[in-house]
PDB file of C-alpha atoms in Angstrom:
ATOM      1  CA  LEU N   1      44.259 -45.013  63.225  1.00 94.00           C
ATOM      2  CA  ARG N   2      41.973 -46.328  64.585  1.00 94.00           C
ATOM      3  CA  LEU N   3      42.566 -46.956  68.726  1.00 94.00           C
ATOM      4  CA  PRO N   4      39.428 -48.433  71.211  1.00 93.00           C
ATOM      5  CA  LEU N   5      39.762 -46.917  73.796  1.00 90.00           C
ATOM      6  CA  ILE N   6      36.888 -48.809  76.163  1.00 90.00           C
ATOM      7  CA  PRO N   7      35.049 -50.751  74.909  1.00 89.00           C
ATOM      8  CA  LYS N   8      32.519 -48.073  73.610  1.00 94.00           C
ATOM      9  CA  LEU N   9      34.681 -45.244  74.195  1.00 96.00           C
ATOM     10  CA  GLU N  10      36.944 -45.324  70.033  1.00 97.00           C
ATOM     11  CA  LEU N  11      39.672 -42.095  68.874  1.00 97.00           C
ATOM     12  CA  GLY N  12      41.188 -41.808  65.395  1.00 97.00           C
ATOM     13  CA  ALA N  13      43.998 -39.457  63.988  1.00 97.00           C
ATOM     14  CA  ALA N  14      44.969 -40.101  60.435  1.00 97.00           C
ATOM     15  CA  VAL N  15      47.708 -37.782  58.506  1.00 97.00           C
ATOM     16  CA  ARG N  16      49.140 -36.697  55.194  1.00 95.00           C
ATOM     17  CA  ALA N  17      52.334 -35.724  54.385  1.00 95.00           C
ATOM     18  CA  GLU N  18      52.627 -34.203  50.456  1.00 92.00           C
ATOM     19  CA  HIS N  19      55.977 -32.683  49.139  1.00 92.00           C
ATOM     20  CA  TYR N  20      54.994 -29.864  45.836  1.00 87.00           C
ATOM     21  CA  SER N  21      57.781 -29.000  44.396  1.00 85.00           C
ATOM     22  CA  THR N  22      56.896 -25.436  43.784  1.00 82.00           C
ATOM     23  CA  PHE N  23      55.792 -24.835  47.482  1.00 84.00           C
ATOM     24  CA  GLY N  24      57.599 -26.918  49.705  1.00 84.00           C
ATOM     25  CA  ARG N  25      55.972 -29.629  52.152  1.00 90.00           C
ATOM     26  CA  ASN N  26      52.675 -30.083  53.716  1.00 92.00           C
ATOM     27  CA  LEU N  27      51.283 -31.492  56.640  1.00 94.00           C
ATOM     28  CA  SER N  28      47.369 -31.979  57.588  1.00 95.00           C
ATOM     29  CA  GLY N  29      45.297 -33.952  60.050  1.00 97.00           C
ATOM     30  CA  LYS N  30      42.525 -35.129  61.700  1.00 97.00           C
ATOM     31  CA  LEU N  31      41.423 -36.497  64.645  1.00 98.00           C
ATOM     32  CA  ASN N  32      38.058 -37.819  65.299  1.00 97.00           C
ATOM     33  CA  VAL N  33      35.989 -39.413  68.363  1.00 98.00           C
ATOM     34  CA  ARG N  34      33.299 -41.790  68.682  1.00 97.00           C
ATOM     35  CA  TRP N  35      32.027 -42.464  72.238  1.00 97.00           C
ATOM     36  CA  GLN N  36      28.513 -44.630  72.445  1.00 96.00           C
ATOM     37  CA  PRO N  37      27.262 -45.146  75.586  1.00 96.00           C
ATOM     38  CA  THR N  38      23.650 -46.519  74.427  1.00 95.00           C
ATOM     39  CA  PRO N  39      22.880 -48.999  71.602  1.00 93.00           C
ATOM     40  CA  ILE N  40      20.609 -45.851  70.436  1.00 95.00           C
ATOM     41  CA  MET N  41      23.114 -42.412  71.233  1.00 97.00           C
ATOM     42  CA  MET N  42      26.196 -42.290  68.976  1.00 97.00           C
ATOM     43  CA  PHE N  43      27.992 -39.346  70.269  1.00 98.00           C
ATOM     44  CA  ARG N  44      30.575 -37.837  67.063  1.00 97.00           C
ATOM     45  CA  GLY N  45      33.529 -35.050  66.224  1.00 98.00           C
ATOM     46  CA  SER N  46      36.763 -34.346  64.343  1.00 98.00           C
ATOM     47  CA  MET N  47      38.392 -31.500  64.014  1.00 98.00           C
ATOM     48  CA  ALA N  48      40.543 -31.235  60.905  1.00 98.00           C
ATOM     49  CA  THR N  49      43.230 -29.033  58.281  1.00 97.00           C
ATOM     50  CA  GLY N  50      43.131 -29.190  54.528  1.00 95.00           C
ATOM     51  CA  PHE N  51      45.898 -28.398  52.213  1.00 93.00           C
ATOM     52  CA  ARG N  52      45.209 -27.887  48.078  1.00 91.00           C
ATOM     53  CA  ALA N  53      48.198 -26.556  46.685  1.00 90.00           C
ATOM     54  CA  PRO N  54      47.142 -24.654  42.464  1.00 89.00           C
ATOM     55  CA  SER N  55      47.144 -26.954  39.393  1.00 85.00           C
ATOM     56  CA  ILE N  56      49.055 -25.990  36.935  1.00 83.00           C
ATOM     57  CA  SER N  57      45.725 -25.340  34.553  1.00 80.00           C
ATOM     58  CA  GLN N  58      44.955 -22.587  37.463  1.00 83.00           C
ATOM     59  CA  GLN N  59      48.282 -20.551  37.458  1.00 85.00           C
ATOM     60  CA  GLN N  60      49.389 -20.890  34.100  1.00 84.00           C
ATOM     61  CA  ALA N  61      46.646 -22.013  32.074  1.00 79.00           C
ATOM     62  CA  VAL N  62      45.028 -18.577  29.098  1.00 82.00           C
ATOM     63  CA  ALA N  63      41.909 -20.536  27.739  1.00 77.00           C
ATOM     64  CA  LEU N  64      38.781 -18.795  25.761  1.00 77.00           C
ATOM     65  CA  ALA N  65      36.215 -20.117  25.824  1.00 72.00           C
ATOM     66  CA  PHE N  66      31.525 -19.236  25.649  1.00 69.00           C
ATOM     67  CA  THR N  67      29.786 -19.838  28.731  1.00 65.00           C
ATOM     68  CA  SER N  68      26.145 -19.366  29.475  1.00 62.00           C
ATOM     69  CA  SER N  69      23.705 -20.161  33.159  1.00 57.00           C
ATOM     70  CA  GLY N  70      20.515 -19.983  33.225  1.00 58.00           C
ATOM     71  CA  THR N  71      20.741 -15.979  34.540  1.00 59.00           C
ATOM     72  CA  ARG N  72      18.801 -13.712  32.543  1.00 62.00           C
ATOM     73  CA  TYR N  73      21.861 -11.148  31.879  1.00 65.00           C
ATOM     74  CA  TYR N  74      20.680  -7.405  30.721  1.00 67.00           C
ATOM     75  CA  ASP N  75      23.476  -5.826  28.596  1.00 69.00           C
ATOM     76  CA  PRO N  76      22.881  -2.040  30.181  1.00 71.00           C
ATOM     77  CA  LEU N  77      24.180  -0.086  27.424  1.00 75.00           C
ATOM     78  CA  ARG N  78      21.799  -1.487  24.621  1.00 78.00           C
ATOM     79  CA  CYS N  79      18.981  -2.443  27.312  1.00 81.00           C
ATOM     80  CA  ASP N  80      16.653   0.177  27.883  1.00 82.00           C
ATOM     81  CA  ARG N  81      15.477  -1.267  31.802  1.00 78.00           C
ATOM     82  CA  THR N  82      13.110   1.653  32.476  1.00 82.00           C
ATOM     83  CA  GLY N  83       9.717   0.765  31.450  1.00 80.00           C
ATOM     84  CA  ALA N  84       7.960  -2.193  31.965  1.00 80.00           C
ATOM     85  CA  THR N  85       9.089  -4.593  30.317  1.00 79.00           C
ATOM     86  CA  PRO N  86      12.742  -4.582  28.725  1.00 78.00           C
ATOM     87  CA  LYS N  87      13.305  -2.727  25.685  1.00 82.00           C
ATOM     88  CA  SER N  88      16.188  -3.241  23.294  1.00 85.00           C
ATOM     89  CA  LYS N  89      17.719   0.297  22.201  1.00 86.00           C
ATOM     90  CA  ALA N  90      18.437  -1.249  19.482  1.00 85.00           C
ATOM     91  CA  VAL N  91      17.774  -0.810  15.689  1.00 86.00           C
ATOM     92  CA  PRO N  92      15.126  -2.725  14.646  1.00 87.00           C
ATOM     93  CA  GLU N  93      15.484  -4.584  18.211  1.00 81.00           C
ATOM     94  CA  GLU N  94      17.372  -7.274  19.396  1.00 79.00           C
ATOM     95  CA  PRO N  95      16.489  -9.689  22.544  1.00 72.00           C
ATOM     96  CA  ARG N  96      19.656 -10.488  22.825  1.00 70.00           C
ATOM     97  CA  ASP N  97      20.487  -7.328  23.810  1.00 72.00           C
ATOM     98  CA  CYS N  98      17.892  -7.422  26.580  1.00 74.00           C
ATOM     99  CA  ASP N  99      18.458 -11.402  27.145  1.00 69.00           C
ATOM    100  CA  VAL N 100      22.093 -11.414  27.049  1.00 63.00           C
ATOM    101  CA  LEU N 101      22.359 -15.678  28.108  1.00 57.00           C
ATOM    102  CA  ASN N 102      19.357 -16.661  25.838  1.00 54.00           C
ATOM    103  CA  SER N 103      16.046 -17.733  27.847  1.00 53.00           C
ATOM    104  CA  THR N 104      14.210 -15.546  25.159  1.00 52.00           C
ATOM    105  CA  GLY N 105      15.241 -18.625  22.668  1.00 54.00           C
ATOM    106  CA  THR N 106      17.762 -16.188  21.048  1.00 50.00           C
ATOM    107  CA  PRO N 107      20.636 -17.800  20.892  1.00 47.00           C
ATOM    108  CA  GLY N 108      23.633 -15.188  23.347  1.00 54.00           C
ATOM    109  CA  ASN N 109      27.320 -16.993  25.152  1.00 62.00           C
ATOM    110  CA  LEU N 110      29.075 -14.325  27.041  1.00 65.00           C
ATOM    111  CA  ALA N 111      32.590 -14.852  25.348  1.00 67.00           C
ATOM    112  CA  ALA N 112      35.327 -15.292  28.348  1.00 70.00           C
ATOM    113  CA  PHE N 113      38.563 -14.777  28.390  1.00 74.00           C
ATOM    114  CA  THR N 114      40.947 -16.603  31.178  1.00 76.00           C
ATOM    115  CA  VAL N 115      43.921 -16.885  32.827  1.00 81.00           C
ATOM    116  CA  GLY N 116      45.882 -18.811  35.386  1.00 82.00           C
ATOM    117  CA  ASN N 117      47.563 -16.360  38.043  1.00 85.00           C
ATOM    118  CA  PRO N 118      50.700 -17.399  38.860  1.00 86.00           C
ATOM    119  CA  ASP N 119      51.471 -15.578  42.359  1.00 87.00           C
ATOM    120  CA  LEU N 120      48.316 -17.645  43.722  1.00 87.00           C
ATOM    121  CA  LYS N 121      48.768 -19.262  47.057  1.00 89.00           C
ATOM    122  CA  PRO N 122      47.265 -23.056  47.822  1.00 91.00           C
ATOM    123  CA  GLU N 123      44.445 -23.649  50.172  1.00 93.00           C
ATOM    124  CA  THR N 124      44.538 -23.642  52.987  1.00 94.00           C
ATOM    125  CA  SER N 125      41.250 -24.892  55.421  1.00 96.00           C
ATOM    126  CA  ARG N 126      40.270 -25.808  59.090  1.00 97.00           C
ATOM    127  CA  SER N 127      36.938 -27.890  59.897  1.00 97.00           C
ATOM    128  CA  ALA N 128      35.636 -29.296  63.240  1.00 98.00           C
ATOM    129  CA  THR N 129      32.281 -31.552  63.584  1.00 98.00           C
ATOM    130  CA  LEU N 130      30.319 -32.820  65.954  1.00 98.00           C
ATOM    131  CA  GLY N 131      27.151 -34.755  65.937  1.00 97.00           C
ATOM    132  CA  MET N 132      24.973 -36.800  67.659  1.00 98.00           C
ATOM    133  CA  VAL N 133      23.349 -39.724  66.143  1.00 97.00           C
ATOM    134  CA  LEU N 134      19.927 -41.939  67.452  1.00 97.00           C
ATOM    135  CA  SER N 135      18.302 -44.986  65.843  1.00 95.00           C
ATOM    136  CA  PRO N 136      15.588 -45.814  68.789  1.00 93.00           C
ATOM    137  CA  SER N 137      14.437 -48.576  66.601  1.00 93.00           C
ATOM    138  CA  ARG N 138      15.464 -50.697  63.460  1.00 89.00           C
ATOM    139  CA  TYR N 139      14.045 -49.119  61.320  1.00 94.00           C
ATOM    140  CA  LEU N 140      15.087 -45.347  61.998  1.00 95.00           C
ATOM    141  CA  GLU N 141      17.610 -43.263  62.546  1.00 96.00           C
ATOM    142  CA  MET N 142      18.293 -39.528  63.211  1.00 97.00           C
ATOM    143  CA  SER N 143      21.423 -38.178  62.725  1.00 97.00           C
ATOM    144  CA  PHE N 144      22.169 -34.160  64.182  1.00 97.00           C
ATOM    145  CA  ASP N 145      25.684 -32.027  62.738  1.00 97.00           C
ATOM    146  CA  ALA N 146      27.159 -29.730  64.002  1.00 98.00           C
ATOM    147  CA  TRP N 147      30.155 -27.650  61.225  1.00 96.00           C
ATOM    148  CA  TYR N 148      32.570 -25.282  61.367  1.00 97.00           C
ATOM    149  CA  PHE N 149      34.726 -24.831  57.969  1.00 95.00           C
ATOM    150  CA  ARG N 150      37.008 -21.613  57.356  1.00 96.00           C
ATOM    151  CA  ARG N 151      39.248 -21.395  54.579  1.00 94.00           C
ATOM    152  CA  GLN N 152      42.250 -19.696  53.763  1.00 94.00           C
ATOM    153  CA  ASP N 153      43.536 -18.113  49.880  1.00 91.00           C
ATOM    154  CA  GLU N 154      40.496 -20.334  48.159  1.00 88.00           C
ATOM    155  CA  ILE N 155      41.113 -20.828  44.738  1.00 85.00           C
ATOM    156  CA  ARG N 156      38.114 -19.726  43.094  1.00 80.00           C
ATOM    157  CA  ILE N 157      37.941 -18.597  39.397  1.00 74.00           C
ATOM    158  CA  PHE N 158      35.560 -15.305  38.414  1.00 72.00           C
ATOM    159  CA  ALA N 159      33.489 -16.525  35.991  1.00 70.00           C
ATOM    160  CA  ALA N 160      31.244 -14.759  33.388  1.00 68.00           C
ATOM    161  CA  SER N 161      28.169 -14.159  35.019  1.00 68.00           C
ATOM    162  CA  ASP N 162      30.237 -12.857  38.041  1.00 76.00           C
ATOM    163  CA  ILE N 163      31.773 -10.294  36.877  1.00 78.00           C
ATOM    164  CA  LEU N 164      29.255  -9.018  34.399  1.00 73.00           C
ATOM    165  CA  ARG N 165      26.047  -8.848  37.841  1.00 74.00           C
ATOM    166  CA  ALA N 166      29.049  -6.930  39.874  1.00 82.00           C
ATOM    167  CA  HIS N 167      29.874  -4.527  36.620  1.00 79.00           C
ATOM    168  CA  PHE N 168      26.116  -3.925  36.157  1.00 75.00           C
ATOM    169  CA  ALA N 169      25.058  -2.856  39.786  1.00 80.00           C
ATOM    170  CA  ASP N 170      28.045  -0.994  40.438  1.00 85.00           C
ATOM    171  CA  PRO N 171      29.954  -0.102  36.349  1.00 79.00           C
ATOM    172  CA  LEU N 172      33.397   0.825  38.312  1.00 84.00           C
ATOM    173  CA  ALA N 173      33.330  -2.533  39.364  1.00 79.00           C
ATOM    174  CA  TYR N 174      35.067  -4.707  37.261  1.00 78.00           C
ATOM    175  CA  ALA N 175      34.916  -2.272  34.023  1.00 78.00           C
ATOM    176  CA  ASP N 176      38.345  -3.559  33.351  1.00 78.00           C
ATOM    177  CA  ARG N 177      37.666  -6.743  32.871  1.00 73.00           C
ATOM    178  CA  VAL N 178      34.345  -5.953  31.190  1.00 69.00           C
TER     179      VAL N 178
END
């Protein structure tokens, strides 16, 4: 819905209704305002809610994969990092021990086993924005915006690199997942 109140002030509204067999009904909405007191200055703002149900794969899937990234990981059991240069404890030395993910040129992917979580809740969010746009000429436009987002029950996969980073920092962290 777009509702011009007076020539320089406009209100807007949007709504989305959803029904999920596993999560029931949800209603999300957005309200916004736009005020342009002069041809070169405009103010805008909005408030909204959001909803995202977990996908079937996030709830039920089992996946086996290999993963890699540009981040360097050290195997704390096989790499001695006490000296100036990390050194493999293996005889003969194995470069991957001190660079699990391949920046040494030796392939070193991480095996990952991902399992869905049947107890996941839907993600919800609230947001607000407030901004100003200045257009002093037809060749220049500047905008200044502030925003606030809050997510609850965010669904995020623990990547192998996240688990390793936490485990290497504290060997008890995620020890059951390494």
